[in-house]
Coordinates of C-alpha atoms in Angstrom, one line a residue:
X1151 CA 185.5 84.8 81.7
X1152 CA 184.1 81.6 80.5
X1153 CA 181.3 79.7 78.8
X1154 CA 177.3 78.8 80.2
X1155 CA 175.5 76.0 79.8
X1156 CA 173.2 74.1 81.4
X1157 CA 173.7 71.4 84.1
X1158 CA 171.7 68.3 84.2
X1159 CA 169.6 68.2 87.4
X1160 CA 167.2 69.9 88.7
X1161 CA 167.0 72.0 91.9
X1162 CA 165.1 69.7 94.3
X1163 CA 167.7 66.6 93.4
X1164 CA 170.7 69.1 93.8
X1165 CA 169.6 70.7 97.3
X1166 CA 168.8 67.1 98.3
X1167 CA 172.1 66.4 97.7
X1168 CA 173.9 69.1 99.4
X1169 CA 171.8 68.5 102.4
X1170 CA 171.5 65.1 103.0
X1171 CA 167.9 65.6 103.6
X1172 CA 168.2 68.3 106.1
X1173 CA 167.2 71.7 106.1
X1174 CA 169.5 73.5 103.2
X1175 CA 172.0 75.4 104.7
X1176 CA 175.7 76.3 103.3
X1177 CA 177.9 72.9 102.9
X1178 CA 181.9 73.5 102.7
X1179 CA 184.6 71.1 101.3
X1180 CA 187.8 70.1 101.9
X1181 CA 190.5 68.3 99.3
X1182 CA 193.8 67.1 98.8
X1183 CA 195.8 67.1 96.2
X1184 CA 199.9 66.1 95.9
X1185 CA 200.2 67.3 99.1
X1186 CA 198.0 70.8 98.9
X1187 CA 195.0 70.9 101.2
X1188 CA 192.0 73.0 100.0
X1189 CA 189.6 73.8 102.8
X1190 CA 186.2 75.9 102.1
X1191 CA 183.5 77.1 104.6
X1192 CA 180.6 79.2 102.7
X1193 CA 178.4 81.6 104.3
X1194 CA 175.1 83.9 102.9
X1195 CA 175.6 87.2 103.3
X1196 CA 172.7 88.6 104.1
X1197 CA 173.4 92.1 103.9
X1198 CA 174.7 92.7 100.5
X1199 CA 172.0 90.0 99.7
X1200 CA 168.5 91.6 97.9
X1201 CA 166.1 88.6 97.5
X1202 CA 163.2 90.4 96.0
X1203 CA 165.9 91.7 93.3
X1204 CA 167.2 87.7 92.8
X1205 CA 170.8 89.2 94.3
X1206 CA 171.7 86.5 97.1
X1207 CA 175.5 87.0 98.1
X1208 CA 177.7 84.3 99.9
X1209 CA 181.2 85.0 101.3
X1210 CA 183.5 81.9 101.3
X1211 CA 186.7 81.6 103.5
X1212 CA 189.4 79.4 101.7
X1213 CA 192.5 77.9 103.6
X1214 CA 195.2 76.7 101.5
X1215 CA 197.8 74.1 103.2
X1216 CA 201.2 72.7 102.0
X1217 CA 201.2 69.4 103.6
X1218 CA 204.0 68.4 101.2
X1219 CA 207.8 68.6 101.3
X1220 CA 208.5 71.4 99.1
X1221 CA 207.5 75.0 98.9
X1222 CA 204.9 75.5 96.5
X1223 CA 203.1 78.5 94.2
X1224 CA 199.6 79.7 94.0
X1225 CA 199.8 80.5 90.3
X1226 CA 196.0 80.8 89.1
X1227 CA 192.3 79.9 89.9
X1228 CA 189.5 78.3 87.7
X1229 CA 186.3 78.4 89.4
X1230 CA 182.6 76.5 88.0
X1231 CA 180.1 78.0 89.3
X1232 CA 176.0 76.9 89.0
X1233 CA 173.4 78.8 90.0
X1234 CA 169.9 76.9 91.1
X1235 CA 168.7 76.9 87.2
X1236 CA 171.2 75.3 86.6
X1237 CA 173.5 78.1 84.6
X1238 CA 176.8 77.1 84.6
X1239 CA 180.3 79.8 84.4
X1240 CA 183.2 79.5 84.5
X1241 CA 185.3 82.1 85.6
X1242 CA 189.8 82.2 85.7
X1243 CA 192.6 84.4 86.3
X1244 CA 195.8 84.6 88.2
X1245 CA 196.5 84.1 91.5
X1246 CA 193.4 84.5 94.0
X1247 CA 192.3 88.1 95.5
X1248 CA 195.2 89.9 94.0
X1249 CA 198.3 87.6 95.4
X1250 CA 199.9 84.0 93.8
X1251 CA 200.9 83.2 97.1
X1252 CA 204.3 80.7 98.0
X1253 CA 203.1 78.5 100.4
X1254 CA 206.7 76.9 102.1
X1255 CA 206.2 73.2 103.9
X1256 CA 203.9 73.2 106.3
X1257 CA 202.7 76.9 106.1
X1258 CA 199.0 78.3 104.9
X1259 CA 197.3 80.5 103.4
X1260 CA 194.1 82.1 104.3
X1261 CA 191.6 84.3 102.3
X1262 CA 187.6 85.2 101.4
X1263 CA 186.1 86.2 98.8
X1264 CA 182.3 86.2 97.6
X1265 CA 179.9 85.2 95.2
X1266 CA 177.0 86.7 94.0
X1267 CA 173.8 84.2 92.9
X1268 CA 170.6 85.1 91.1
X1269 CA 169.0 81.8 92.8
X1270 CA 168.9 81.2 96.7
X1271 CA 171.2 78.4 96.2
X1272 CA 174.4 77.6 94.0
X1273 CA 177.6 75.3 93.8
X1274 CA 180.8 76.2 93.1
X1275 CA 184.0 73.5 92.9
X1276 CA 187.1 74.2 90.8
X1277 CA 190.9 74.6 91.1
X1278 CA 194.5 76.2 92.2
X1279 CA 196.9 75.7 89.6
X1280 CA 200.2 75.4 92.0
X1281 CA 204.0 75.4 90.9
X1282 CA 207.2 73.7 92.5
X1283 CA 210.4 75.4 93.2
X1284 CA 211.4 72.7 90.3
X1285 CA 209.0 74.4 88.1
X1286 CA 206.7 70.8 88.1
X1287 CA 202.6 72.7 87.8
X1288 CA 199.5 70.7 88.8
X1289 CA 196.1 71.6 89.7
X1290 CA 194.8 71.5 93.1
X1291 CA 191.3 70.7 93.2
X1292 CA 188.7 72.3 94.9
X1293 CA 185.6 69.9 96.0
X1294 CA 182.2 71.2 95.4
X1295 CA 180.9 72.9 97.9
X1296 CA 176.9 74.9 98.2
X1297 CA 176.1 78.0 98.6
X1298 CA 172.3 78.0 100.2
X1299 CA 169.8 80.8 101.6
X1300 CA 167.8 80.3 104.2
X1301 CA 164.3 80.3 102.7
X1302 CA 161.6 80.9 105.0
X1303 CA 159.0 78.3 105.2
X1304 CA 161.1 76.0 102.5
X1305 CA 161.2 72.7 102.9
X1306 CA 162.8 70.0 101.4
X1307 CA 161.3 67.2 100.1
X1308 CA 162.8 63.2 100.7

């Protein structure tokens, strides 16, 4: 699966961050890469969510776009995830939900999947590792985006 450690910053400068200010809420990403667009809209998932067990569950819907002029591969993902301590994993594999996905000029492809969090709040960022038809492989990166409960009551501070 992958390693853990600790990321620098603490929970007050990271929700500041991913909200601007604002009351937290879920924040999505978009990237491009040679060509490969990488759009992400999180959710919380409140009913496979248990707060008073630390089990808080986000769902995130990924598009995948070939902007480029030749058909490309979905080959495999690495993901980092941090949780609001600031416990960091990594997790790969191949392709993403089952499929490695060939994505021909122009076309898409569409998918969720979900992430559990023992913390109300959590980032993820990462990458697709995508092959040409001339067997060229690069990594499509995927901008940090935050997964954030609603937290009655919470605040957050400027």
């Amino acid at each position: 699966m992958g390693r853990s450690e600790r990321e620098p910053r603490t929970t007050e400068q990271a929700v500041n961050a991913a909200t601007n200010n604002r009351a937290p809420e879920c924040v999505g990403s978009e990237a491009v890469t040679q060509g490969v667009r990488i759009r992400v809209s999180p959710r919380y998932f409140p009913a496979e969510s248990a707060p008073e067990e630390n089990r808080f569950v986000f769902v995130y819907h990924i598009t995948v776009t070939n902007e480029g002029d030749e058909r490309v591969k979905l080959l495999s993902r690495h993901w980092v995830i941090v949780d609001g301590e600031g416990e960091r994993r990594e997790v790969r594999g191949e392709g993403v939900v089952g499929q490695t996905p060939e994505l021909e000029p122009g076309g898409s492809h569409e998918y969720e999947s979900y992430c559990p969090l023992p913390t109300h709040w959590g980032t993820m960022e990462g990458s697709f590792q995508m092959r040409r038809d001339n067997g060229e492989t690069f990594d499509a990166m995927i901008d940090r985006f935050f997964l954030v409960a609603p937290q009655e009551g919470a605040e957050v501070k400027a």
